[in-house]
């Protein structure tokens, strides 16, 4: 369900078995099975996400509930746990490259996307169930909570996705229903021209706002390389509009037009 590759080219997968237990597997670069780490009781877990940091440590992020709490392989207690009243949340599990348990922690909230930056911090983005805003939180490499913040409007934002640029700034995309301003009334680089669309937001590693821009199409995910940001969305929603680049002045036609109500779009922005 989730795959990552370390600095030596070894491959890691995160999945659940037929009984529902969650497991992590490691293979070398030619596919030979090296080890498997299993945790959780039957019928407790489904799909999770796996990440490898700069030291080849392994981070697994997965949905949890109060009824699916677990201890480490030798009875290690989590750094933080869920309460009976907070029955919907997630866990983060850290292993070293040889499957030795490091720590795990539980927190509330439904994770939509997550990632590990080059400083080995774990960042998660989610849709807030209480007010419909974008919720972002950060943990350090030892599982300690660092900060959390909300972004959005008085209406609903949802389906956020997460990426990092080469300066460790945090890039978030989401669905939105209206234009909105930054925390100090900063204008977006480009406005929303339809009744709904996408938003891309940038903030630094300490959660300070940098910029945001709206796209007149439904965003599915974002990714990046050293110099550019890539946005992928559903071509059935408003993508015949000209898009404004991150400088906020020029407009460009697509390289290839869409058949009405079909396809997807890909946008590239230079940093």
PDB file of C-alpha atoms in Angstrom, residues 112-208:
ATOM      1  CA  UNK A 112      -4.902  13.116   4.827  1.00  0.00           C
ATOM      2  CA  UNK A 113      -1.220  13.287   3.919  1.00  0.00           C
ATOM      3  CA  UNK A 114       2.157  13.326   5.660  1.00  0.00           C
ATOM      4  CA  UNK A 115       5.873  13.515   5.017  1.00  0.00           C
ATOM      5  CA  UNK A 116       9.348  13.680   6.564  1.00  0.00           C
ATOM      6  CA  UNK A 117      11.617  16.616   5.739  1.00  0.00           C
ATOM      7  CA  UNK A 118      15.433  16.545   5.437  1.00  0.00           C
ATOM      8  CA  UNK A 119      15.685  17.516   9.114  1.00  0.00           C
ATOM      9  CA  UNK A 120      13.876  14.239   9.958  1.00  0.00           C
ATOM     10  CA  UNK A 121      10.822  16.053  11.302  1.00  0.00           C
ATOM     11  CA  UNK A 122       7.442  14.422  10.712  1.00  0.00           C
ATOM     12  CA  UNK A 123       4.765  16.730   9.271  1.00  0.00           C
ATOM     13  CA  UNK A 124       1.110  15.866   8.865  1.00  0.00           C
ATOM     14  CA  UNK A 125      -1.760  17.654   7.151  1.00  0.00           C
ATOM     15  CA  UNK A 126      -5.424  16.892   7.727  1.00  0.00           C
ATOM     16  CA  UNK A 127      -8.928  18.176   7.249  1.00  0.00           C
ATOM     17  CA  UNK A 128     -10.328  19.518  10.510  1.00  0.00           C
ATOM     18  CA  UNK A 129     -13.608  17.797  11.320  1.00  0.00           C
ATOM     19  CA  UNK A 130     -14.701  20.593  13.664  1.00  0.00           C
ATOM     20  CA  UNK A 131     -14.510  23.643  11.390  1.00  0.00           C
ATOM     21  CA  UNK A 132     -13.588  22.345   7.933  1.00  0.00           C
ATOM     22  CA  UNK A 133     -10.199  24.072   7.856  1.00  0.00           C
ATOM     23  CA  UNK A 134      -6.777  22.716   6.874  1.00  0.00           C
ATOM     24  CA  UNK A 135      -4.945  21.448   9.963  1.00  0.00           C
ATOM     25  CA  UNK A 136      -1.140  21.046   9.931  1.00  0.00           C
ATOM     26  CA  UNK A 137       1.001  19.649  12.751  1.00  0.00           C
ATOM     27  CA  UNK A 138       4.698  18.877  13.236  1.00  0.00           C
ATOM     28  CA  UNK A 139       6.649  16.371  15.356  1.00  0.00           C
ATOM     29  CA  UNK A 140      10.420  16.147  15.660  1.00  0.00           C
ATOM     30  CA  UNK A 141      12.478  13.009  14.966  1.00  0.00           C
ATOM     31  CA  UNK A 142      12.005  11.871  18.579  1.00  0.00           C
ATOM     32  CA  UNK A 143       8.220  12.061  18.375  1.00  0.00           C
ATOM     33  CA  UNK A 144       7.844  15.270  20.384  1.00  0.00           C
ATOM     34  CA  UNK A 145       5.055  17.637  19.402  1.00  0.00           C
ATOM     35  CA  UNK A 146       6.359  20.920  17.923  1.00  0.00           C
ATOM     36  CA  UNK A 147       3.379  22.971  16.749  1.00  0.00           C
ATOM     37  CA  UNK A 148       0.038  22.919  14.956  1.00  0.00           C
ATOM     38  CA  UNK A 149      -1.833  25.509  12.924  1.00  0.00           C
ATOM     39  CA  UNK A 150      -5.052  26.016  10.945  1.00  0.00           C
ATOM     40  CA  UNK A 151      -5.550  27.543   7.505  1.00  0.00           C
ATOM     41  CA  UNK A 152      -8.636  28.331   5.460  1.00  0.00           C
ATOM     42  CA  UNK A 153     -11.851  30.310   5.295  1.00  0.00           C
ATOM     43  CA  UNK A 154     -15.242  30.365   6.986  1.00  0.00           C
ATOM     44  CA  UNK A 155     -16.274  27.679   4.488  1.00  0.00           C
ATOM     45  CA  UNK A 156     -14.933  24.171   3.999  1.00  0.00           C
ATOM     46  CA  UNK A 157     -11.446  23.207   2.814  1.00  0.00           C
ATOM     47  CA  UNK A 158     -10.678  19.534   2.337  1.00  0.00           C
ATOM     48  CA  UNK A 159      -8.500  16.807   0.844  1.00  0.00           C
ATOM     49  CA  UNK A 160      -5.149  18.442   1.617  1.00  0.00           C
ATOM     50  CA  UNK A 161      -1.861  17.166   0.202  1.00  0.00           C
ATOM     51  CA  UNK A 162       1.674  17.893   1.432  1.00  0.00           C
ATOM     52  CA  UNK A 163       5.122  18.511  -0.121  1.00  0.00           C
ATOM     53  CA  UNK A 164       8.396  20.271   0.767  1.00  0.00           C
ATOM     54  CA  UNK A 165      10.671  22.511  -1.273  1.00  0.00           C
ATOM     55  CA  UNK A 166      14.480  22.513  -1.141  1.00  0.00           C
ATOM     56  CA  UNK A 167      14.450  25.069   1.709  1.00  0.00           C
ATOM     57  CA  UNK A 168      12.125  22.858   3.807  1.00  0.00           C
ATOM     58  CA  UNK A 169       9.188  25.182   3.312  1.00  0.00           C
ATOM     59  CA  UNK A 170       5.888  23.344   3.588  1.00  0.00           C
ATOM     60  CA  UNK A 171       3.624  23.283   0.529  1.00  0.00           C
ATOM     61  CA  UNK A 172      -0.022  22.341   0.939  1.00  0.00           C
ATOM     62  CA  UNK A 173      -2.773  21.950  -1.620  1.00  0.00           C
ATOM     63  CA  UNK A 174      -6.473  21.544  -0.839  1.00  0.00           C
ATOM     64  CA  UNK A 175     -10.003  21.916  -2.139  1.00  0.00           C
ATOM     65  CA  UNK A 176     -11.705  25.213  -1.296  1.00  0.00           C
ATOM     66  CA  UNK A 177     -15.074  26.910  -1.791  1.00  0.00           C
ATOM     67  CA  UNK A 178     -14.080  30.568  -1.645  1.00  0.00           C
ATOM     68  CA  UNK A 179     -11.273  33.126  -1.828  1.00  0.00           C
ATOM     69  CA  UNK A 180      -9.543  33.933   1.449  1.00  0.00           C
ATOM     70  CA  UNK A 181      -6.689  36.113   2.678  1.00  0.00           C
ATOM     71  CA  UNK A 182      -3.491  35.299   4.559  1.00  0.00           C
ATOM     72  CA  UNK A 183      -3.215  35.746   8.353  1.00  0.00           C
ATOM     73  CA  UNK A 184      -2.332  39.454   7.966  1.00  0.00           C
ATOM     74  CA  UNK A 185      -4.745  40.036   5.079  1.00  0.00           C
ATOM     75  CA  UNK A 186      -2.176  39.035   2.439  1.00  0.00           C
ATOM     76  CA  UNK A 187      -3.755  38.813  -1.007  1.00  0.00           C
ATOM     77  CA  UNK A 188      -3.428  35.530  -2.949  1.00  0.00           C
ATOM     78  CA  UNK A 189      -1.072  35.473  -5.909  1.00  0.00           C
ATOM     79  CA  UNK A 190      -4.053  34.531  -8.077  1.00  0.00           C
ATOM     80  CA  UNK A 191      -7.773  34.646  -7.124  1.00  0.00           C
ATOM     81  CA  UNK A 192     -10.390  31.939  -7.344  1.00  0.00           C
ATOM     82  CA  UNK A 193     -12.629  32.645 -10.351  1.00  0.00           C
ATOM     83  CA  UNK A 194     -15.186  29.885  -9.824  1.00  0.00           C
ATOM     84  CA  UNK A 195     -17.497  28.753  -7.030  1.00  0.00           C
ATOM     85  CA  UNK A 196     -14.958  26.135  -5.989  1.00  0.00           C
ATOM     86  CA  UNK A 197     -11.417  25.139  -6.863  1.00  0.00           C
ATOM     87  CA  UNK A 198      -8.007  24.519  -5.383  1.00  0.00           C
ATOM     88  CA  UNK A 199      -5.598  26.412  -3.186  1.00  0.00           C
ATOM     89  CA  UNK A 200      -1.822  26.047  -2.782  1.00  0.00           C
ATOM     90  CA  UNK A 201      -0.313  27.447   0.417  1.00  0.00           C
ATOM     91  CA  UNK A 202       3.347  27.836   1.404  1.00  0.00           C
ATOM     92  CA  UNK A 203       4.686  28.307   4.925  1.00  0.00           C
ATOM     93  CA  UNK A 204       8.126  27.890   6.430  1.00  0.00           C
ATOM     94  CA  UNK A 205       9.218  25.065   8.739  1.00  0.00           C
ATOM     95  CA  UNK A 206       8.062  27.065  11.784  1.00  0.00           C
ATOM     96  CA  UNK A 207       4.538  27.521  10.317  1.00  0.00           C
ATOM     97  CA  UNK A 208       5.023  31.177   9.263  1.00  0.00           C
TER      98      UNK A 208
END
